[in-house]
Structures are given as C-alpha cells and as structure tokens.
PDB file of C-alpha atoms in Angstrom:
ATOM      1  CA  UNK A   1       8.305   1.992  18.211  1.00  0.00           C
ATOM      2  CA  UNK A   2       5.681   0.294  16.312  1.00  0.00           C
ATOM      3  CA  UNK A   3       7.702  -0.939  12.675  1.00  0.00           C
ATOM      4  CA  UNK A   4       7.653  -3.141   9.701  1.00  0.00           C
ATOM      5  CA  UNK A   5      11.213  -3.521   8.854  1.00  0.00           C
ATOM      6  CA  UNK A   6      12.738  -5.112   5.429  1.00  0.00           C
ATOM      7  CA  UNK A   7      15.934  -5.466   4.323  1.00  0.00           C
ATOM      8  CA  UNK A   8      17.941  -4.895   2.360  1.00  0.00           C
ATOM      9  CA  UNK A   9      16.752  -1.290   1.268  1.00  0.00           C
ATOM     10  CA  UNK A  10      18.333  -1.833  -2.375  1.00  0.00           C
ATOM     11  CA  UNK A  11      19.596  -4.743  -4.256  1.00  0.00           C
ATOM     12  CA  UNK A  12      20.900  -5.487  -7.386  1.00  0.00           C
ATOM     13  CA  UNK A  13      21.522  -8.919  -8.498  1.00  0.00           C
ATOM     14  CA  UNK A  14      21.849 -11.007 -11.687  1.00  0.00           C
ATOM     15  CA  UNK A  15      19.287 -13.171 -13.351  1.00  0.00           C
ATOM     16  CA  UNK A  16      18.879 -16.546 -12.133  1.00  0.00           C
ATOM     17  CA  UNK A  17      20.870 -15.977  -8.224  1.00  0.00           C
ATOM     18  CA  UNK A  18      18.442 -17.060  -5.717  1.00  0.00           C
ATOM     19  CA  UNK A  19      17.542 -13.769  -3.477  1.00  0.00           C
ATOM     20  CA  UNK A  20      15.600 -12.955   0.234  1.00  0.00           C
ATOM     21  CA  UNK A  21      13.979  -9.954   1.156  1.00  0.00           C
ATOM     22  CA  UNK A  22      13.601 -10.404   4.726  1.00  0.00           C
ATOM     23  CA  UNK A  23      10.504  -8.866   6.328  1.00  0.00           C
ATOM     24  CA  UNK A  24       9.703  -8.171   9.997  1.00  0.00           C
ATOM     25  CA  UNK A  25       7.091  -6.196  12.326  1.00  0.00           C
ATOM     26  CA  UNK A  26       6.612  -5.854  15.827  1.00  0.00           C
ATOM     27  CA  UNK A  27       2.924  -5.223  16.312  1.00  0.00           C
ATOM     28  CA  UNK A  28       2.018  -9.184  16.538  1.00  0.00           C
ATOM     29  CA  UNK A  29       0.056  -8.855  13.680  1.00  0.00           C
ATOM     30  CA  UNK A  30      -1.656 -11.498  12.307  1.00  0.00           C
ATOM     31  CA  UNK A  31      -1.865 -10.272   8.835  1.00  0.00           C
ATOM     32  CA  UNK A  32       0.885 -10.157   6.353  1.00  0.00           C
ATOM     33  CA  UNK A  33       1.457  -9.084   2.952  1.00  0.00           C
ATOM     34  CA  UNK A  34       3.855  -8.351  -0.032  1.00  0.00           C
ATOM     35  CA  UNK A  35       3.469  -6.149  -2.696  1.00  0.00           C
ATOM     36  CA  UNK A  36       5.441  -4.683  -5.524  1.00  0.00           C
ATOM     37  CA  UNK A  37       5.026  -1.446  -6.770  1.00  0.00           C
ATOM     38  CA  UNK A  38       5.372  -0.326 -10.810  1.00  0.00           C
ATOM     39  CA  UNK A  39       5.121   2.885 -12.284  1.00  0.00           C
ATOM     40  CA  UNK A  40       1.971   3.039 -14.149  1.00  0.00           C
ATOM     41  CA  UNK A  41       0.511   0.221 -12.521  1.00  0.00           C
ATOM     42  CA  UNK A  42       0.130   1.330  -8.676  1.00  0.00           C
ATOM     43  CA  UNK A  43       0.644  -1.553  -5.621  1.00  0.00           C
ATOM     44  CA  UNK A  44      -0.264  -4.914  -6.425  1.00  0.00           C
ATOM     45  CA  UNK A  45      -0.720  -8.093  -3.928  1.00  0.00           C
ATOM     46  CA  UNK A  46       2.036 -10.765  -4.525  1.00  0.00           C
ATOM     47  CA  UNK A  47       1.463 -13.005  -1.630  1.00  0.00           C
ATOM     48  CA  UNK A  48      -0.341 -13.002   1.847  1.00  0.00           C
ATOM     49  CA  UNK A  49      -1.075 -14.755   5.026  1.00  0.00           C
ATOM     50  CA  UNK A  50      -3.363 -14.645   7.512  1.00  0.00           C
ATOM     51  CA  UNK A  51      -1.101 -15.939  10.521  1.00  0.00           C
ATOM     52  CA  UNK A  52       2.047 -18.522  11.281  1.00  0.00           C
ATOM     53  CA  UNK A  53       1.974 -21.389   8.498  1.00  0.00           C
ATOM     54  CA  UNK A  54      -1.026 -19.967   6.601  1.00  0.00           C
ATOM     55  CA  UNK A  55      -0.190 -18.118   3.545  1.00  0.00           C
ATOM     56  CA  UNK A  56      -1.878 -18.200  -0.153  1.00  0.00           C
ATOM     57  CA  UNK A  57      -1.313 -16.554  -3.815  1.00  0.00           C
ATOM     58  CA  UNK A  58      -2.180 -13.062  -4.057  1.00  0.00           C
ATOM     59  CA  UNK A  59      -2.428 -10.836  -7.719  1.00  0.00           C
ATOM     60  CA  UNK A  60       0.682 -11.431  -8.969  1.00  0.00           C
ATOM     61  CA  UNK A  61       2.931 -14.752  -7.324  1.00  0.00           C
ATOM     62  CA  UNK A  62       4.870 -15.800 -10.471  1.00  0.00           C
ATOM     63  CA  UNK A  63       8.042 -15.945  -9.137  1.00  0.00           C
ATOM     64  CA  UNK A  64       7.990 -15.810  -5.957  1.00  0.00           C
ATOM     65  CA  UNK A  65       7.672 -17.921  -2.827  1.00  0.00           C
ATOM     66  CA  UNK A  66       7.243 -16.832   1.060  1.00  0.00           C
ATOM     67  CA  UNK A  67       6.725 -18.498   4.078  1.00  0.00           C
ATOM     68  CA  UNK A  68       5.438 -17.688   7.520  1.00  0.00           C
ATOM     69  CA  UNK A  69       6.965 -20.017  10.646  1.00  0.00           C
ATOM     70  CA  UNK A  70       7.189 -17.251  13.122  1.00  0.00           C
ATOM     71  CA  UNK A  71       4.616 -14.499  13.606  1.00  0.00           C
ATOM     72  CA  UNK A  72       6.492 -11.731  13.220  1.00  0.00           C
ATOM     73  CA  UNK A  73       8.983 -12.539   9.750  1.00  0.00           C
ATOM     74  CA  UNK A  74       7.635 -12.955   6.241  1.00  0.00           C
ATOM     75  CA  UNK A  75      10.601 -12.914   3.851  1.00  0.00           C
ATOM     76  CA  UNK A  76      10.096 -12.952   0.190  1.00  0.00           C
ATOM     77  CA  UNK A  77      12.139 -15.208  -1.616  1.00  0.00           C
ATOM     78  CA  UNK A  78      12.875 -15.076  -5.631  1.00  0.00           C
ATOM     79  CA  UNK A  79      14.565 -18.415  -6.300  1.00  0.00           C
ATOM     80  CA  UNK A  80      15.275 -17.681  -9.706  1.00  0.00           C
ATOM     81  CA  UNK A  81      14.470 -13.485 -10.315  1.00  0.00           C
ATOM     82  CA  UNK A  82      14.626 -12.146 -13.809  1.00  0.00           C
ATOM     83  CA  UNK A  83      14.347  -8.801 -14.858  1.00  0.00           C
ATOM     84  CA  UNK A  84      10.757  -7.972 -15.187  1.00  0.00           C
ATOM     85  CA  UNK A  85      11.182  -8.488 -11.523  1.00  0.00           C
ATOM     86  CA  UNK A  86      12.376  -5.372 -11.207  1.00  0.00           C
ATOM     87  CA  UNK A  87      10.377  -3.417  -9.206  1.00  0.00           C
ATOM     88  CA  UNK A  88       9.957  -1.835  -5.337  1.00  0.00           C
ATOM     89  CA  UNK A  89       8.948  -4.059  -2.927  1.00  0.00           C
ATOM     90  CA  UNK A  90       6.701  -3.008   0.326  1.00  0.00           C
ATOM     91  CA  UNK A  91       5.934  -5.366   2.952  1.00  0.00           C
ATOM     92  CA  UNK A  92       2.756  -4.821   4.987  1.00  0.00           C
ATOM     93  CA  UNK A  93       1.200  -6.177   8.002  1.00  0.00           C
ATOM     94  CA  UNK A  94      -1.988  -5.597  10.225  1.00  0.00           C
ATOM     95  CA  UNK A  95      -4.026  -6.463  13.005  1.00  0.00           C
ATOM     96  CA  UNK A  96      -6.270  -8.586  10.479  1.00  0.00           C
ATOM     97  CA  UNK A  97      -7.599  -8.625   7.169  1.00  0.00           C
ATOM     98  CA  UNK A  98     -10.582  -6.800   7.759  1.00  0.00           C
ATOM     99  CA  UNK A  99     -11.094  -2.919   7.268  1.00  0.00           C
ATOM    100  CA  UNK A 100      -8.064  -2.345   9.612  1.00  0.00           C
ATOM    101  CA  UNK A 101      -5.168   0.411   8.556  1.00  0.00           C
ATOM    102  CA  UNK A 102      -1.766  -1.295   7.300  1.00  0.00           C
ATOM    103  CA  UNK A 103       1.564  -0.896   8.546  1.00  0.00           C
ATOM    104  CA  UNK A 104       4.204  -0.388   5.520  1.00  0.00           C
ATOM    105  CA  UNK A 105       8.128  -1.409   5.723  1.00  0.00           C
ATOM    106  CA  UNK A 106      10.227   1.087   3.763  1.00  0.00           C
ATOM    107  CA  UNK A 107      10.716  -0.748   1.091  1.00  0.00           C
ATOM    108  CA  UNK A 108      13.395  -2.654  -1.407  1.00  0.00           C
ATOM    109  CA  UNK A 109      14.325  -1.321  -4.424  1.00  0.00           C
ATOM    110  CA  UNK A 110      15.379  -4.339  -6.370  1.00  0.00           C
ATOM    111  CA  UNK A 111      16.655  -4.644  -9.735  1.00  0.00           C
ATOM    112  CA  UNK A 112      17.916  -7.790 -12.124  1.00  0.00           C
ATOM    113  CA  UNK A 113      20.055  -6.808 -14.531  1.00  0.00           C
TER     114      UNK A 113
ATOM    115  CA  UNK B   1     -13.751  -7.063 -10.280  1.00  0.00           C
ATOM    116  CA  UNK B   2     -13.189  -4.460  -7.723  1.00  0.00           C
ATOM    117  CA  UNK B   3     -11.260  -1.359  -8.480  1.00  0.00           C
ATOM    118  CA  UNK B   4     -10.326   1.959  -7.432  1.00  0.00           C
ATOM    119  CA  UNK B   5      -9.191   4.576  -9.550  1.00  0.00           C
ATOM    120  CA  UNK B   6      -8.418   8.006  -8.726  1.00  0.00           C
ATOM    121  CA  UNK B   7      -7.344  10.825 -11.033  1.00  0.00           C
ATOM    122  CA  UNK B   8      -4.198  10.750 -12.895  1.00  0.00           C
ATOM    123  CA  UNK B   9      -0.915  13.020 -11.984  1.00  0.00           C
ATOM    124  CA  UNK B  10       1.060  14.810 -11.373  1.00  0.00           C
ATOM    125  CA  UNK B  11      -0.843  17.735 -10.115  1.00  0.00           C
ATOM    126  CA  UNK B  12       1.267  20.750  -9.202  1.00  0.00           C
ATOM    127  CA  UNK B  13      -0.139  23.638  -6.992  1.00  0.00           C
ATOM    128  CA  UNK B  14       1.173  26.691  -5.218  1.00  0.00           C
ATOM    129  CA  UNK B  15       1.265  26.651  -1.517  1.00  0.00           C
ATOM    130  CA  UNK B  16      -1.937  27.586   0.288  1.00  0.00           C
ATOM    131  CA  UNK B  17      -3.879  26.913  -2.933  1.00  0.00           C
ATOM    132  CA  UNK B  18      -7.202  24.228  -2.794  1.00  0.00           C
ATOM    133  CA  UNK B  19      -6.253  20.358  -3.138  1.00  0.00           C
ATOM    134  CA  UNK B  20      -8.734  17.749  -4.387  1.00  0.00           C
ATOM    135  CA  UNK B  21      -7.871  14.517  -5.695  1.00  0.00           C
ATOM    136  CA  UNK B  22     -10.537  12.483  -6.785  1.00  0.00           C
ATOM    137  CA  UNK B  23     -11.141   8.718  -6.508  1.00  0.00           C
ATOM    138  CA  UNK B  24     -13.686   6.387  -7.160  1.00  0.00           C
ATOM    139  CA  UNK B  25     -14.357   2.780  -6.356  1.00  0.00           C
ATOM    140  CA  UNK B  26     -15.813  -0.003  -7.529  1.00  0.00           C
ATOM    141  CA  UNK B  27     -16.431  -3.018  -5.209  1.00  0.00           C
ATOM    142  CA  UNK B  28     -18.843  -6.179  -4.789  1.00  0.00           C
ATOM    143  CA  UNK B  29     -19.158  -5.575  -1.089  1.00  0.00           C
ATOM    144  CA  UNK B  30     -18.916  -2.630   1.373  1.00  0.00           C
ATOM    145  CA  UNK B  31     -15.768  -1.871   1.428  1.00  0.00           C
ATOM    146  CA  UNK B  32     -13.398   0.426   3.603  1.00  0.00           C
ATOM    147  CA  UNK B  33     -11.819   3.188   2.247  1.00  0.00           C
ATOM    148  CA  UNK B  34      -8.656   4.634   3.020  1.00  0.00           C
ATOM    149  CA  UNK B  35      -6.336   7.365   1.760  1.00  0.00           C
ATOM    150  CA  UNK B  36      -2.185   6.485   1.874  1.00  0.00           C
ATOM    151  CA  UNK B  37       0.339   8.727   1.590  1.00  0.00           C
ATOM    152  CA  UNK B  38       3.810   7.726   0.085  1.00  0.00           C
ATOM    153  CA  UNK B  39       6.795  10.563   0.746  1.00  0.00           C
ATOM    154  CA  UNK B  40      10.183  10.742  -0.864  1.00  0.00           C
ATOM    155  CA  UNK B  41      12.195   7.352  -0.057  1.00  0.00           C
ATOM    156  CA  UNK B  42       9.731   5.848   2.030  1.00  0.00           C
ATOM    157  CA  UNK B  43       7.116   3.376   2.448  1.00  0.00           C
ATOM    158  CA  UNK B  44       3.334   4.103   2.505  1.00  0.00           C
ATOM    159  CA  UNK B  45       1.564   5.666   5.407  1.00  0.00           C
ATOM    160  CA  UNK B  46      -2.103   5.945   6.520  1.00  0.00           C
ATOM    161  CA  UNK B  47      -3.499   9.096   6.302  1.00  0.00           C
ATOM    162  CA  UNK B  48      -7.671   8.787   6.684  1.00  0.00           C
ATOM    163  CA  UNK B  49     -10.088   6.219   6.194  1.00  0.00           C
ATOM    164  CA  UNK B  50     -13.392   5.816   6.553  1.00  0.00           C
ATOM    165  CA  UNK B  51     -15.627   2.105   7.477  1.00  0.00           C
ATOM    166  CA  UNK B  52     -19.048   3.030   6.322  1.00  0.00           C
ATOM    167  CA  UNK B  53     -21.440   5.201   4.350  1.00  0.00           C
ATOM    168  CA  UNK B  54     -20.800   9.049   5.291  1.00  0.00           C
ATOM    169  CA  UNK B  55     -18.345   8.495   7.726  1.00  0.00           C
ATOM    170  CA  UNK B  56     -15.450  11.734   6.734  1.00  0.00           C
ATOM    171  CA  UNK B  57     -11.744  10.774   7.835  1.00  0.00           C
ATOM    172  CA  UNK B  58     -10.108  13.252   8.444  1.00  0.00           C
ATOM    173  CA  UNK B  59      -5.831  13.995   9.559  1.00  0.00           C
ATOM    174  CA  UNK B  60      -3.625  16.774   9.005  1.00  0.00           C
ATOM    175  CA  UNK B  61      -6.234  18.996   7.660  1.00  0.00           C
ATOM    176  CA  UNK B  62      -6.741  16.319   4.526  1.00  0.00           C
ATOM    177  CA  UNK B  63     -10.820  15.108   4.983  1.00  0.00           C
ATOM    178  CA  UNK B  64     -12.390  12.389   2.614  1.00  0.00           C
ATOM    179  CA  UNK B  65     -15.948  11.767   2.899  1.00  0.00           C
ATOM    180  CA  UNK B  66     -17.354   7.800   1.757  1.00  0.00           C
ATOM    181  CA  UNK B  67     -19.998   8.632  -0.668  1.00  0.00           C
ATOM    182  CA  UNK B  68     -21.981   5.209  -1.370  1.00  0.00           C
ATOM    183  CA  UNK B  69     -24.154   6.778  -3.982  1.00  0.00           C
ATOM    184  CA  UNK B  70     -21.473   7.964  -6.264  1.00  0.00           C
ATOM    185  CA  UNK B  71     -19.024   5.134  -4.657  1.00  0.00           C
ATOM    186  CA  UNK B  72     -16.431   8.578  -3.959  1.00  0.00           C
ATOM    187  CA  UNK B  73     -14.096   8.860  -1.649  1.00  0.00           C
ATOM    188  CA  UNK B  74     -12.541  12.010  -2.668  1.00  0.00           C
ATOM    189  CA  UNK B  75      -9.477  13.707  -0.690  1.00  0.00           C
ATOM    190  CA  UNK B  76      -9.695  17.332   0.115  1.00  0.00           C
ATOM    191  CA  UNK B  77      -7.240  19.605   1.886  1.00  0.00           C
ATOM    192  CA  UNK B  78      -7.809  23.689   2.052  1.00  0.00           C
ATOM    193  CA  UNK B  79      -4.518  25.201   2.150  1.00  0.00           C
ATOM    194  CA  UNK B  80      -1.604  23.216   0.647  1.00  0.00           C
ATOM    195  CA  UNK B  81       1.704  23.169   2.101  1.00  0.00           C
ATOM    196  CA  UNK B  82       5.019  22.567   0.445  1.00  0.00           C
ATOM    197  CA  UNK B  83       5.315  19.575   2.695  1.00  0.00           C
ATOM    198  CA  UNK B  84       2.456  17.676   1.391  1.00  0.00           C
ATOM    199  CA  UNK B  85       4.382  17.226  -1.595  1.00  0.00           C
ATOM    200  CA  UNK B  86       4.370  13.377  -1.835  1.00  0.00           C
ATOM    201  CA  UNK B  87       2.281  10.540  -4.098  1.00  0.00           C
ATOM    202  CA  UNK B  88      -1.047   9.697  -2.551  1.00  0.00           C
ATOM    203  CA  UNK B  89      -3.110   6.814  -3.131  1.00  0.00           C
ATOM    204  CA  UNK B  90      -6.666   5.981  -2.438  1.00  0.00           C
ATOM    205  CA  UNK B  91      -7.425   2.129  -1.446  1.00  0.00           C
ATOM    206  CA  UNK B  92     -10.202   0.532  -0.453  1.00  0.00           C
ATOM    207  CA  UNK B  93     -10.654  -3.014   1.732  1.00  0.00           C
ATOM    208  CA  UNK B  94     -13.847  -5.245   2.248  1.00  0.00           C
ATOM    209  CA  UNK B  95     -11.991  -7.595   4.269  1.00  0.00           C
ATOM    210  CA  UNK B  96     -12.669 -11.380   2.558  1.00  0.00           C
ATOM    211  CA  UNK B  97     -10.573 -14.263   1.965  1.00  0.00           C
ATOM    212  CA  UNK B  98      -7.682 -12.615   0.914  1.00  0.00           C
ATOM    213  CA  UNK B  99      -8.243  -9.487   2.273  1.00  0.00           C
ATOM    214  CA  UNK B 100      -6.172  -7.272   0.178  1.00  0.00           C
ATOM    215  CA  UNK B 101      -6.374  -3.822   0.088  1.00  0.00           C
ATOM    216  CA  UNK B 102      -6.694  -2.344  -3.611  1.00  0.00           C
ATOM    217  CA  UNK B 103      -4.612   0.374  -4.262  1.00  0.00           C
ATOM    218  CA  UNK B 104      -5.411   3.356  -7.170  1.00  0.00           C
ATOM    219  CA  UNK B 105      -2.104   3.752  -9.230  1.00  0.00           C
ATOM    220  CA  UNK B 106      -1.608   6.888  -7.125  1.00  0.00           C
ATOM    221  CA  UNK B 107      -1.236  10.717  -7.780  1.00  0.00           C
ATOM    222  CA  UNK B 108       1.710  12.551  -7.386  1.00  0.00           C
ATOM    223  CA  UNK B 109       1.587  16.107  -6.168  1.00  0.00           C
ATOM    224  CA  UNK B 110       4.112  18.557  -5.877  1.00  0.00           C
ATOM    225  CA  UNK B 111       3.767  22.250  -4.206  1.00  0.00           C
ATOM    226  CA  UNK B 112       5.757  25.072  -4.849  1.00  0.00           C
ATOM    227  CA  UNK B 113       6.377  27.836  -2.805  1.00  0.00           C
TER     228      UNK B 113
END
C-alpha cells in the first residue's frame, strides 16, 4: 500500500530536549516536504527537498533542521523546540514538484510544554 | 505573493442539502488547483484537482471547475452526506523552485442527520 508514514503520532516534550519526527514513504518520490498546521493559520511549508541531499528553507524553518540521505526518509529534527512549536506536523511527498497530487503522513501532534 | 483563500467555517448543513465552498486564488503563474480533504485524526487527502483553464475535477460526487477569469476554483457537491463531515482545503501549485503547494486555512463542515 502506497504510504507516507511519521512517527511518533503524539509527543510531548519539554523546552530545550532535542526531538525527531521521523518521516517515510514508499512511492520513490522525489519530492518531499514538511509542514505544520495552526488553527487560524491553515498548512504552511517548513522545509523541502527535491531529492537525496537536496533540501532548502521553506515558509517557516526557524527551528528546525531536516535532512535527506536516503530517498525515501525525511525526518524533522527540532534541536532545541520551544513552545510556539507547538503545532501538528504533516509530512508530504510526491512524484515532483510540479502540479502533481501529494501524499500526506498522518501526522504528529506535538506539544512543548 | 500568491494566495488562496476560501470561505471561512464552520459551515453546518443537513444531510442531502446543497454544499458549496468557495475559494479563490491568487497566483503569478498558472497554477494547479486542487481540493484536500482532512477527516477526523488523519492526515490530508486529495480529493479533485484540476491543471488548466476549465478543466472540472471531479470525485465522490464533489466537482470544482478552474475558472481563470474570476481565478475560482469553487467546490460543489449536490447532496451532502453525514460522512463528508471533515475540514476541506483548497490549494493551488505552479510548480517552481520550491514548489510548494499553498494551502487556504481550510473550512470545516459538519452534517447532521
């Protein structure tokens, strides 16, 4: 079965203990991308990349890192979270980055108390 | 810069009644449009899109049709079920550099029965 799957599913943590949101897909999509959803504010890009080793600053990176050394995991990582990180994270990946549909993981709800 | 926005929620209905949720776009290019629905504890899932001028997408009895000259891309459904009940949000995609797709903030719709 086609899948994005990200773990964990929920998280709570304290300010300032380094976290990973692990992120994978079988499709062998190129494309890759993390976003957090708000209330109020809808989905917003946090980081992207368009294949292995090539990733770049979407919307909103403050505070977060990624990296992509295999073509199928992009984890998330929050070396340092604080709360206004609190949020629910959706990974994403596609074919490519052009006018093709997106496959969404489940989701982390994370929150940084 | 480019945008979508789509009307605000929550929009309650009775089953079988006549759903539209409107959503307009702004965009430098010619973007793709797509509608994504999210349901209750999960993560988002295509529902229709639509690549060019004209072009209607249409899935489980939702249809959108890509209006250039009022840059619309309104979502439609005839007969409401209480299963539809989820928050649905209108994105577009023009492909690029980063080749985000831009989410609306997302309307939540709930139908009784």
């Amino acid at each position: 079965e086609a899948q994005v799957t990200q773990n964990p599913r929920y998280l709570i943590t304290v300010t300032g203990k380094k976290l990973t949101v692990t992120c994978s897909q079988n499709m062998n999509h190129e494309y890759m991308s993390w976003y957090r959803q708000d209330p109020g504010l809808g989905l917003r890009q946090i980081y992207y990349s368009m294949n292995v080793e090539v990733t770049d600053k979407g919307d909103v990176p403050e505070g977060y890192k990624v990296s992509r050394k295999e073509k199928r995991n992009f984890p998330l990582i929050l070396e340092s979270p604080s709360p206004n990180q609190t949020s629910l994270y959706f990974c994403a990946s596609s074919l490519s980055n052009m006018n093709t549909e997106a496959f969404f993981g489940q989701g982390t709800r994370l929150t940084v108390v | 810069g480019d945008s979508v926005t789509q009307m605000e929620g929550p929009v309650t209905l009775s089953e079988e009644a006549f759903l539209t949720i409107n959503c307009t776009y702004t965009a430098t290019g010619y973007p793709s449009l797509f509608w994504y629905v999210q349901y209750p504890g999960e993560g988002l899932q295509l529902l229709l899109k639509a690549t060019k001028a004209d072009d209607k997408g249409s899935n489980k009895g939702f249809e959108a049709t890509y209006r250039k000259e009022t840059t619309s891309f309104h979502l439609e459904k005839g007969s409401v079920q209480v299963s539809d009940s989820a928050v649905y949000f209108c994105a577009q995609n023009y492909g690029g550099s980063q080749g985000n797709l831009i989410f609306g903030k997302g309307t939540k719709l709930s139908v009784k029965p």
